[in-house]
Coordinates of C-alpha atoms and ligand atoms in Angstrom, one line a residue:
X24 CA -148.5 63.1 -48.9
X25 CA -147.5 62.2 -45.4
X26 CA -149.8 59.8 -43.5
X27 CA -149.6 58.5 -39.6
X28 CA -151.6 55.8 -39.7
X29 CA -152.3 55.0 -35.8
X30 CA -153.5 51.0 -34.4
X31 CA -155.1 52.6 -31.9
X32 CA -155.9 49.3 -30.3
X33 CA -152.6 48.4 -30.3
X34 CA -151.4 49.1 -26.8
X35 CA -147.5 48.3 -26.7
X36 CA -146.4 49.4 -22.9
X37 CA -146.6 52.6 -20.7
X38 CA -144.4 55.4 -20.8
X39 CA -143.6 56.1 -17.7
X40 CA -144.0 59.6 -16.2
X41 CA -140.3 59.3 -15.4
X42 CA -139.1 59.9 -19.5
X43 CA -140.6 63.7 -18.9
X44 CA -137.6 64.0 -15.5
X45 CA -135.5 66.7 -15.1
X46 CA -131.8 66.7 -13.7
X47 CA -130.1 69.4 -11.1
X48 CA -126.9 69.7 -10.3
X49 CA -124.8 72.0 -8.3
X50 CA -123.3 73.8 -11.3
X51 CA -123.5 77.7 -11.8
X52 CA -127.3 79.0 -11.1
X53 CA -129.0 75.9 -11.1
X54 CA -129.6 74.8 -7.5
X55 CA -128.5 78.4 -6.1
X56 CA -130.5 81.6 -8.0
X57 CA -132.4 78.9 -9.8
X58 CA -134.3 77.0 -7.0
X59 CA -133.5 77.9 -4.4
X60 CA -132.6 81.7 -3.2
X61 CA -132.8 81.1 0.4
X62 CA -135.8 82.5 2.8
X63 CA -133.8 86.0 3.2
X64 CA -134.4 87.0 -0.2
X65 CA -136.5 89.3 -1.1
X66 CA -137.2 87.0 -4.2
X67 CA -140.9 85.7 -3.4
X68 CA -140.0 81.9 -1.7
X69 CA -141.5 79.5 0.1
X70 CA -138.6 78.0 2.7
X71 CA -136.1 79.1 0.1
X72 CA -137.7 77.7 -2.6
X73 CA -138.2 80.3 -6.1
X74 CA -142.4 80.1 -5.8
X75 CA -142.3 81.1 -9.3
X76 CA -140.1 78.3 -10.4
X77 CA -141.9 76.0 -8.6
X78 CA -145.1 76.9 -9.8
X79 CA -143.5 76.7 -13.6
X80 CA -142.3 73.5 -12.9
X81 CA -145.7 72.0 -11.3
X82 CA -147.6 72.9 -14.2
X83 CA -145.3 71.1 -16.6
X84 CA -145.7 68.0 -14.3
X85 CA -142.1 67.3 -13.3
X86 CA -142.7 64.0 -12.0
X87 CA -139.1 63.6 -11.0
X88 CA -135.6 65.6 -9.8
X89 CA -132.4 64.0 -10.0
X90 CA -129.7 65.8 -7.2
X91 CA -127.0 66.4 -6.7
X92 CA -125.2 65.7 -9.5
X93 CA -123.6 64.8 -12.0
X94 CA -120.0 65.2 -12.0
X95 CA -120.7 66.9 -8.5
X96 CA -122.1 63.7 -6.8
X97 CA -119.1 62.1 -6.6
X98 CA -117.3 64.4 -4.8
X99 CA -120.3 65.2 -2.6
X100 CA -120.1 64.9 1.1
X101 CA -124.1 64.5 2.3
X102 CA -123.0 65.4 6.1
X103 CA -121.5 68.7 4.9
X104 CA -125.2 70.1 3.8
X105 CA -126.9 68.9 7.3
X106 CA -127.8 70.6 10.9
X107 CA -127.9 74.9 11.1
X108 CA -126.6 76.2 7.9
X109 CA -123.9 78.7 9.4
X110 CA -122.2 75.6 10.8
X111 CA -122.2 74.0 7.3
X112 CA -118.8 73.2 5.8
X113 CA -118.3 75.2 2.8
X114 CA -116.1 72.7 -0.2
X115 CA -114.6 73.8 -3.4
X116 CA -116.8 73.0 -6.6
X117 CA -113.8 71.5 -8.9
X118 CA -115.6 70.3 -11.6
X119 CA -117.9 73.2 -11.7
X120 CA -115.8 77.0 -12.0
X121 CA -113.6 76.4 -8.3
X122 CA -116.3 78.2 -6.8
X123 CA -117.2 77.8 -2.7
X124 CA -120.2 76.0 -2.5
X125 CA -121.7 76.9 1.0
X126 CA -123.7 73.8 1.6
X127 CA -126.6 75.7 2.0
X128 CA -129.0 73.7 0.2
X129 CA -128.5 69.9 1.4
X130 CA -130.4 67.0 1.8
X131 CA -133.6 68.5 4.0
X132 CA -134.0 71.6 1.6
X133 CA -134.0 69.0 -1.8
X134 CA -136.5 67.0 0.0
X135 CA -138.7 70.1 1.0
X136 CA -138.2 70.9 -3.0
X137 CA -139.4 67.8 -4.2
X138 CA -142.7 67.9 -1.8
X139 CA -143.2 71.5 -3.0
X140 CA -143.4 70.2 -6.5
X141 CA -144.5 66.7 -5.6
X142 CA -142.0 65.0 -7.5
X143 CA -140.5 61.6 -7.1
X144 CA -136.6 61.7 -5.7
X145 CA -133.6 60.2 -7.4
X146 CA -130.7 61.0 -5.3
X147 CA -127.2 60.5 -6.7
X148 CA -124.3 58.8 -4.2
X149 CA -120.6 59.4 -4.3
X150 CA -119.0 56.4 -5.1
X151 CA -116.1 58.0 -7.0
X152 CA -114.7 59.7 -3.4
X153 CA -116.5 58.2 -0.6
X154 CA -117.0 55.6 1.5
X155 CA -119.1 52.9 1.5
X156 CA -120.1 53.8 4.9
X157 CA -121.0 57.5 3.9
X158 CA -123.5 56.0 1.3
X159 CA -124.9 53.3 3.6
X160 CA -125.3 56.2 6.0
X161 CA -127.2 58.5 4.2
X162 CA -129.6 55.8 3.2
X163 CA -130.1 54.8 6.3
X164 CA -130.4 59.6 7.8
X165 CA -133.6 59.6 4.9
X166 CA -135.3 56.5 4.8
X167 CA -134.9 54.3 8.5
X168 CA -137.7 55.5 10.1
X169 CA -136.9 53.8 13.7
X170 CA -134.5 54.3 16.3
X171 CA -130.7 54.7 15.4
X172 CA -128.3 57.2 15.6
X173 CA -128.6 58.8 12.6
X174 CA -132.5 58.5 12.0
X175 CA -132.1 60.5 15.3
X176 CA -129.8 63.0 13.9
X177 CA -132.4 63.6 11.5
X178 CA -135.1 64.0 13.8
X179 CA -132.6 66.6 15.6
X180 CA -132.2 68.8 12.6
X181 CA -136.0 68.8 11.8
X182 CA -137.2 66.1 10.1
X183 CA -139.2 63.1 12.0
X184 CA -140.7 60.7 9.6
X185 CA -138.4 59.3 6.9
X186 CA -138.3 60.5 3.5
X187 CA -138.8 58.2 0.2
X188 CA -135.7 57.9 -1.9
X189 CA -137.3 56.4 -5.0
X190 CA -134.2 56.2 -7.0
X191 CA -130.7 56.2 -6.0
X192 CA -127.8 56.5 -8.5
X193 CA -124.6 54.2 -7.4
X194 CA -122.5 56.9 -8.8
X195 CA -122.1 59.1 -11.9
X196 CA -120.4 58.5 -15.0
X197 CA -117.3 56.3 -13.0
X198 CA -115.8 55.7 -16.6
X199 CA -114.8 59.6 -16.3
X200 CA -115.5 62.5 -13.6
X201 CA -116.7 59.7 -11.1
X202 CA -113.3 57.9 -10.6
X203 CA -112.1 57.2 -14.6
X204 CA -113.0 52.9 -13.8
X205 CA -113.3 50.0 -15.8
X206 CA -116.1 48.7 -17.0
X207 CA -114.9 45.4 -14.7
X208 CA -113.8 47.0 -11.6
X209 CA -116.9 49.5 -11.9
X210 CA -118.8 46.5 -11.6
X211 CA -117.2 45.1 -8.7
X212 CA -117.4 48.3 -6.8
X213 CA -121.3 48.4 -7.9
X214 CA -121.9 45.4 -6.4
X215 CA -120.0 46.1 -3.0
X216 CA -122.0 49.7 -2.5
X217 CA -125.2 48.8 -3.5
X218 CA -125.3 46.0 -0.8
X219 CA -125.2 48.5 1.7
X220 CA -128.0 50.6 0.4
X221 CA -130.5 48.9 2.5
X222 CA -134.3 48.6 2.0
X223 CA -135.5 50.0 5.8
X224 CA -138.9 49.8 4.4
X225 CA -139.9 47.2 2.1
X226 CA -143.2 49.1 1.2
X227 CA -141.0 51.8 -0.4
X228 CA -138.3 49.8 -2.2
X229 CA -135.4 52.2 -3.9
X230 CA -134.7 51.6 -7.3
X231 CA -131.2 51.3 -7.2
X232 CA -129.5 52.8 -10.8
X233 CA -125.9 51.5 -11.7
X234 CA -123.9 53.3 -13.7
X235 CA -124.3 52.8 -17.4
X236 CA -122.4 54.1 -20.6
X237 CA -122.0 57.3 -22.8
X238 CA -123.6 57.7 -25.5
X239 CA -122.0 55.4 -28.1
X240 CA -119.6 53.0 -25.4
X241 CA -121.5 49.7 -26.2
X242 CA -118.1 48.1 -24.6
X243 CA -118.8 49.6 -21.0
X244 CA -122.8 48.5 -21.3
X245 CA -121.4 44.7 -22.4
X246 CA -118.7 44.1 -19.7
X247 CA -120.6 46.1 -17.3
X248 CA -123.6 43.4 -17.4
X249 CA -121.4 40.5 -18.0
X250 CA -119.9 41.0 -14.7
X251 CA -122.5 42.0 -12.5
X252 CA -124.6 38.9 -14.1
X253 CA -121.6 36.5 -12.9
X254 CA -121.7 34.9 -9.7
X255 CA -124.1 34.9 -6.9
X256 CA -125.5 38.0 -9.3
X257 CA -127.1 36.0 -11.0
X258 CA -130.4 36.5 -9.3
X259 CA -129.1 39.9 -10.5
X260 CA -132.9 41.1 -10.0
X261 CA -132.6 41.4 -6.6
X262 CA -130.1 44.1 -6.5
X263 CA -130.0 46.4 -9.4
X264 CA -133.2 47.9 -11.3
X265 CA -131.8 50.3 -14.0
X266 CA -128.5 51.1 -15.6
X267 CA -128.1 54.9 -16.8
X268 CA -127.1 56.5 -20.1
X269 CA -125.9 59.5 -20.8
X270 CA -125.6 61.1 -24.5
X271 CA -125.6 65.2 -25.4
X272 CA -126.1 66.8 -28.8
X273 CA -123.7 68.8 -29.8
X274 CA -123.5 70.9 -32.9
X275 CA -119.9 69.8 -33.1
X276 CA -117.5 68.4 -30.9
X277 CA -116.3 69.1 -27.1
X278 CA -113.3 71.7 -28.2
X279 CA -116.0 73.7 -30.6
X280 CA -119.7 73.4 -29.8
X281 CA -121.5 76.5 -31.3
X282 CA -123.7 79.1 -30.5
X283 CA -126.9 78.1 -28.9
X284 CA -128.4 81.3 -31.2
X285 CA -126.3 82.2 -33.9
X286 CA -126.2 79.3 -35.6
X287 CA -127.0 78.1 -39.7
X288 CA -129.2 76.4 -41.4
X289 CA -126.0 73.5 -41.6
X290 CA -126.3 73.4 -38.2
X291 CA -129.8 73.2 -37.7
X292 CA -129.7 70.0 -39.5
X293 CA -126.2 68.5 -37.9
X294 CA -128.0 69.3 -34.7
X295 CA -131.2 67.5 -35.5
X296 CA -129.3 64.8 -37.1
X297 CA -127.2 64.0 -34.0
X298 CA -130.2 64.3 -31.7
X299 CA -131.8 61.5 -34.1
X300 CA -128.9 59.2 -33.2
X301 CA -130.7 59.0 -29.7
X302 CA -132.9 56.2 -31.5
X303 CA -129.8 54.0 -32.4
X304 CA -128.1 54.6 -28.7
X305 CA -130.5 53.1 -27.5
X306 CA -131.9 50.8 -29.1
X307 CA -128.2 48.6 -29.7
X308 CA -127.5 49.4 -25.3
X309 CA -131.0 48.0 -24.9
X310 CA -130.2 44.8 -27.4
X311 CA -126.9 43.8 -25.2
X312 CA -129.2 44.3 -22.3
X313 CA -131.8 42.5 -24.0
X314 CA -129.0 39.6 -23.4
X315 CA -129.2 39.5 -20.4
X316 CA -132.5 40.6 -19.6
X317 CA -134.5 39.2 -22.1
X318 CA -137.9 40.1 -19.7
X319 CA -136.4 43.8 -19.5
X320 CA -137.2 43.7 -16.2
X321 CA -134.0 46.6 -16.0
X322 CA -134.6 49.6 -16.9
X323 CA -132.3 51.8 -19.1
X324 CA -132.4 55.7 -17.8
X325 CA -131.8 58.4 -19.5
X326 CA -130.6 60.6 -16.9
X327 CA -128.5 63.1 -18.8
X328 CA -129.5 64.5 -22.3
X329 CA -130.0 67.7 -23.9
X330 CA -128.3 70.3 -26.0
X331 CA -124.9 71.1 -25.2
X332 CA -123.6 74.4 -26.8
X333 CA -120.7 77.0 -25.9
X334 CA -122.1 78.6 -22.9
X335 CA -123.2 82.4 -23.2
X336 CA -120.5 85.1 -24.2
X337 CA -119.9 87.1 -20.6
X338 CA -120.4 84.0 -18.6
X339 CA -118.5 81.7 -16.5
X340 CA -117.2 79.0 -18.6
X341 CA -117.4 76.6 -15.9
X342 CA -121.4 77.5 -15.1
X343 CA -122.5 76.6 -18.6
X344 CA -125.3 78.7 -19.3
X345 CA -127.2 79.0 -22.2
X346 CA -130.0 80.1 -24.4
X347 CA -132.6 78.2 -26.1
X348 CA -134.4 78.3 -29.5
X349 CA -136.3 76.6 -31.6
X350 CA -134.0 74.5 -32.3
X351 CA -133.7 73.5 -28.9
X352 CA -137.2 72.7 -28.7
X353 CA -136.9 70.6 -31.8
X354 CA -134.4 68.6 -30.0
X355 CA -136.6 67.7 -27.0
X356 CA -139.9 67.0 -28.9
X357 CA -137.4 64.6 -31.1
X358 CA -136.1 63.0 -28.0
X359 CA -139.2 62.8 -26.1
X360 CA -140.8 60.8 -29.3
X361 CA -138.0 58.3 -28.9
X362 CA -138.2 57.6 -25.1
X363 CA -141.9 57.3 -25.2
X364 CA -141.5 54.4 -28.4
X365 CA -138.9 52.7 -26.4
X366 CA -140.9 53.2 -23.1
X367 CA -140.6 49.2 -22.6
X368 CA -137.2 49.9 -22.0
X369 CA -136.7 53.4 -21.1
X370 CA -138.0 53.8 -18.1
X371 CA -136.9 57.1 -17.1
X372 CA -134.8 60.1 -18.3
X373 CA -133.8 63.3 -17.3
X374 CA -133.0 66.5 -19.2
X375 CA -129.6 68.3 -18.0
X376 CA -130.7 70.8 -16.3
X377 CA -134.0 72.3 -15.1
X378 CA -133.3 75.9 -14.9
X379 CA -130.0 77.8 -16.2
X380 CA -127.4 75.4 -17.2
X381 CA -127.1 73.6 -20.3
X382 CA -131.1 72.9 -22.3
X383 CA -132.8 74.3 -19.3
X384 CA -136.3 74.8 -19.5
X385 CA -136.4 77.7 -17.1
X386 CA -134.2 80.6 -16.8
X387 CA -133.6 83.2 -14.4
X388 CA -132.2 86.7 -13.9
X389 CA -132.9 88.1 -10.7
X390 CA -136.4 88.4 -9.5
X391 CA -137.0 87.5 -13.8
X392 CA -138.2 83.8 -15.3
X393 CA -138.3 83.0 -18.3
X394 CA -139.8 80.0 -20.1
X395 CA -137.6 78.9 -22.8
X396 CA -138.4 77.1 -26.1
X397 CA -137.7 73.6 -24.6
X398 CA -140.3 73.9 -21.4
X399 CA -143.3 74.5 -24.1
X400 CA -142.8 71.0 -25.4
X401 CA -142.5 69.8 -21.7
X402 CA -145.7 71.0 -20.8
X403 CA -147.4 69.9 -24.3
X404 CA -146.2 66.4 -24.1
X405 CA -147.0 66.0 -20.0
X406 CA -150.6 64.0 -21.1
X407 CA -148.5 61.0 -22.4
X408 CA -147.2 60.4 -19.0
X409 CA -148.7 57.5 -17.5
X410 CA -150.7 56.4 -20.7
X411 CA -150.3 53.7 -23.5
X412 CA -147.6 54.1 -26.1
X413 CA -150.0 52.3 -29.0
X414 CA -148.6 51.4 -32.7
X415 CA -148.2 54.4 -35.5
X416 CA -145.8 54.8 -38.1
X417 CA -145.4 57.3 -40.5
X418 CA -145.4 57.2 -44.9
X419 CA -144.4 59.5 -47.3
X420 CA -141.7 61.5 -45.5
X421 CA -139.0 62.6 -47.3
X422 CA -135.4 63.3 -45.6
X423 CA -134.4 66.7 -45.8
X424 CA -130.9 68.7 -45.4
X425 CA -127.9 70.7 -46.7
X426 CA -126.1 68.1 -47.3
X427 CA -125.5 64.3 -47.4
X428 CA -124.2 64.1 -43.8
X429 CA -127.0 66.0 -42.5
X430 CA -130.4 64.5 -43.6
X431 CA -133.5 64.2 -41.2
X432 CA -136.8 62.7 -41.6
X433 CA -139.1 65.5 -42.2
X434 CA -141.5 64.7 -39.5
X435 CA -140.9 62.6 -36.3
X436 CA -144.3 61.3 -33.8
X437 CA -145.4 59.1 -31.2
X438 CA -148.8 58.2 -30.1
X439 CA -150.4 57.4 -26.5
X440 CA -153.5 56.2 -25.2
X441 CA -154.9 58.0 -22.0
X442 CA -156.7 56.0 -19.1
X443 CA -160.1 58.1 -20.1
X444 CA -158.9 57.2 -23.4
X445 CA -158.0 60.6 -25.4
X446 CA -155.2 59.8 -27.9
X447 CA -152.1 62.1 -27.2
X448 CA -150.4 62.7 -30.4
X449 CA -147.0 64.5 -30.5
X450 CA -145.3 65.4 -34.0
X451 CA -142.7 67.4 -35.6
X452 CA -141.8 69.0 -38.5
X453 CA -137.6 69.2 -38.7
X454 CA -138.3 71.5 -41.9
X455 CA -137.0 74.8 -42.1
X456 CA -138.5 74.8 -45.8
X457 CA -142.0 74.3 -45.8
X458 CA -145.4 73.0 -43.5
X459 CA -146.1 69.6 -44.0
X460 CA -149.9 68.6 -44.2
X461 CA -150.1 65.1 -41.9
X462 CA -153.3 62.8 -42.4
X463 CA -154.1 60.8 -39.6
X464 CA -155.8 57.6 -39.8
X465 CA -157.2 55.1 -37.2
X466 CA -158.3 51.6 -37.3
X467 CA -161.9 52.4 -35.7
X468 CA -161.7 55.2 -33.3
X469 CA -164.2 58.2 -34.8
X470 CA -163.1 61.5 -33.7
X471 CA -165.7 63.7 -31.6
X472 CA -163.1 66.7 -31.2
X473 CA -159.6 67.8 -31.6
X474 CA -157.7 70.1 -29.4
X475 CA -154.2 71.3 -31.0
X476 CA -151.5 73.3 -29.8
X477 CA -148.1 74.2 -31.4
X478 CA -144.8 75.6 -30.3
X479 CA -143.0 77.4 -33.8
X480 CA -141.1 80.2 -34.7
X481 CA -137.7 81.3 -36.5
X482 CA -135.2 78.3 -36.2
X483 CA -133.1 80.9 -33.7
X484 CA -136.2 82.2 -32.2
X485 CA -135.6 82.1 -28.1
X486 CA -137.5 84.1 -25.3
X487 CA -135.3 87.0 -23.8
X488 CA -136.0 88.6 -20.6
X489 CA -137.2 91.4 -22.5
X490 CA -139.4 89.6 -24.2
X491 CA -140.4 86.5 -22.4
X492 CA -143.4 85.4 -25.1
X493 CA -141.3 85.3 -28.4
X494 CA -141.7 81.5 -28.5
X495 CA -145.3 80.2 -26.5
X496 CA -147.4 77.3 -27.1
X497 CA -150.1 78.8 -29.5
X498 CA -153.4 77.2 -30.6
X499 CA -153.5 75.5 -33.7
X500 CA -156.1 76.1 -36.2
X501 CA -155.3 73.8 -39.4
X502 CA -157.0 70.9 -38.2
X503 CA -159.8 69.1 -39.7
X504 CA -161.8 65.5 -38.8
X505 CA -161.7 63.6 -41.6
X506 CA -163.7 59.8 -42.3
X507 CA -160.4 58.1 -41.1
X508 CA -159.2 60.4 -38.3
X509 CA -157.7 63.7 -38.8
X510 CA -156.0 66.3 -40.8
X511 CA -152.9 68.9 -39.7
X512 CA -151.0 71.2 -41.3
X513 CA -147.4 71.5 -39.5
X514 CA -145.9 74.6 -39.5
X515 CA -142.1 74.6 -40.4
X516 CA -140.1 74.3 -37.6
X517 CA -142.7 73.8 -35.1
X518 CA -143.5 70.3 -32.5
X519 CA -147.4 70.5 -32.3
X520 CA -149.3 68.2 -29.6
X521 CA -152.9 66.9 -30.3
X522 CA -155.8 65.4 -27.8
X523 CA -158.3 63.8 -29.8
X524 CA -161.3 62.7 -27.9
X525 CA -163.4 59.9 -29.4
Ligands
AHR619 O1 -124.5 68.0 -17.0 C1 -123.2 68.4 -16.9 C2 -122.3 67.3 -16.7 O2 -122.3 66.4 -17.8 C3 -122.6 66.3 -15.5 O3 -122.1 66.8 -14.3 C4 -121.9 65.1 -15.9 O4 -122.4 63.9 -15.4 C5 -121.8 65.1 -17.4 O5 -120.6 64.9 -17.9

């Protein structure tokens, strides 16, 4: 029998509402078609803004929106997407299908986005082909709220006060797309641009993120913090708060990555199995940074994960679009557990990429939305955000699979404490074989009530735009109190999110 036993008085740190972030690039329909369609269309907006989107996305809580890229940041050119749109200067998207990208949506209309979902910002700077100047400069057009030039511009295309950047990225993935750097030299380069990101206003500091390692480079993470803790960086704390990480699942490798539906039970396993390698990423980056920052007062982010498959027969290659099943939301409730465990660390994280490209959780076809797999488990997991990761651990489980390569723990969980104190348990059962009963003990809390939801369904089960309810959050009914806590039956295949009030 599998037991979660849960110290519910053991409170270990808070998961930020940051790990439940979201990430938007310009890439295929994400930014244009998926957020914003412009205030001409006769799509229902507000300023340009997709109102059904937006409302989507406020009820998951999206509590923050990383823009504008990606690979796309660093050849991103903020003065380009300022001042009356038909003067814009329209650039070549390289990285993303050669299209023209019109610079219709810049840095007023993500702003206006964010406020419309009332979301924190984390804007990404070019570091890989501008200036230094071009970043200090577009710190200083949203956040210097006096008299200068280009607070003045601002005020001249709209926009008096100054906007809050909350986060700001020093770059994107410089060891590849963002300028192929050394570790070294990356560092060096961090530390020149991020002196010019200045703090106009002290009461809003920006968190400024450096650029961290993919998924398995421990090297880059090592001689990344080893030079930026050398010298007169020693007081590093002054002038870096987070490094990123970026790691994808893939079903199997970069030249062949399988369908995002058609897919076997082989690969339901690989794909859960790689997405469990999430826990060891993170924990050996955050051990080296423990090395440095043995008070963690760094933060390790997140900011791109999420299934990567071969994008959609019919479609742009370069605008990678794809489904979402099941298996898909498997992958984010696994995920999800992880950050919120290591949520003394992980500080924030952002799924790649809110609606229509890669594990979206929101898809589009016209006037059409659909609600995919993945944004059921976002909305069921929004009450950890902001509570108490406490202490649980699992027993009994058994690893499951089609082979040796591919085994997975049968069930996966976290726990949180709310401010009003309702426990927020989130669990899942990997199984394509069979439901898995899940006894739930606590040290002293005594259960009053239970509300339980679950998001299950064929492994390959997705939402079309035919049928949009295929895969919804349903309540669940096998649930009983028990002396110790509670009782649940998982389905197979499912991620199921208690509230259990005391
Ligand atoms: O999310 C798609 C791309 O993946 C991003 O632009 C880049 O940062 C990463 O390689």
């Amino acid at each position: 029998m599998i037991r979660l036993t849960v110290h519910e008085n053991e409170k270990k740190a808070t998961i930020s509402p940051e790990i439940y972030g979201h990430f938007s690039e310009h890439l295929g329909r994400c930014i244009y078609e998926g957020l914003y369609v412009g205030e001409d269309s006769d799509i229902p907006n507000e300023k340009g803004m997709r109102k059904d989107v937006v409302e989507a996305l406020k009820d998951m809580q999206i509590p923050v929106l990383r823009w504008p890229g990606g690979c796309f940041a660093d050849e991103y050119h903020w003065k380009d997407g300022i001042g009356p749109k038909e003067n814009r200067k329209k650039m070549i998207n390289t990285n993303w299908g050669g299209v023209v990208e019109d610079n219709s949506f810049g840095t007023h209309e993500y702003f206006e986005l964010c406020d419309q979902l009332g979301c924190k910002t984390y804007i990404n700077g070019n570091v890989g082909s501008g200036t230094v100047q071009e970043m200090s400069e577009w710190v200083e057009y949203m956040t210097f709220d006096g008299e200068s030039p280009l607070a003045n511009e601002r005020r001249k295309n709209g926009r008096d006060k100054a906007w809050r950047v909350d986060y700001f990225g020093v770059g994107n993935e410089n060891w590849g797309c963002g300028g192929n750097m050394h570790p070294e030299y990356y560092a060096d380069v961090y530390r020149r641009y991020q002196s010019f990101v200045k703090m106009y206003d002290k009461e809003k500091p920006i968190n400024r993120i450096a650029c961290g390692p993919s998924d398995f480079d421990y090297d880059w993470t090592e001689k990344l913090l080893n030079r930026l803790f050398t010298r007169c960086f020693d007081h590093l704390h002054g002038n870096l708060e987070a490094i990123s990480l970026h790691y994808y699942t893939l079903p199997h490798d970069w030249d062949y990555k399988g369908s995002a539906t058609d897919f076997t039970k082989e690969e339901w396993y690989t794909t859960l199995y790689k997405t469990l390698k999430m826990d060891e990423i993170v924990t050996k980056h955050s051990n080296i940074m423990d090395k440095y920052d043995p008070k963690k007062i760094l933060a390790l982010v997140v900011d791109e994960w999420g299934c990567w498959y071969d994008v959609e027969e019919g479609t742009n290659p370069g605008f990678l679009y794809q489904q979402n099943t099941m298996r898909d939301a498997l992958v984010a409730g696994i995920n999800l557990n992880i950050f919120n465990k290591h949520c003394d660390r992980v500080r924030m994280a952002n799924i790649a990429q809110t609606v229509n490209v890669l594990q979206s959780v929101i898809l589009t076809e016209g006037k059409k939305m659909i609600l995919t797999p993945t944004y059921h488990v976002f909305r069921m997991f929004k009450y950890h955000q902001g509570a108490q990761l406490v202490n649980s651990f699992l027993t009994g489980v058994e690893q499951e699979g089609t082979g040796d390569d591919n085994k997975v723990p049968q069930v996966t969980e976290s726990v949180s404490v709310s401010e009003d104190g309702t426990v927020n348990i989130t669990l899942n059962n990997l199984s394509l074989e069979s439901d898995k009963e899940v006894e739930i003990d606590f040290d002293d809390l005594k259960v009053s009530s239970v509300e339980a939801y679950v998001v299950t369904g064929a492994m390959d089960a997705h939402n079309t735009f035919d049928d949009a309810e295929v895969v919804t959050t349903k309540k669940l009914e096998n649930v009983t109190i028990t002396d110790k806590g509670v009782k649940v039956v998982l389905p197979a295949c499912s991620v199921t999110g208690l509230r259990i009030k005391r």
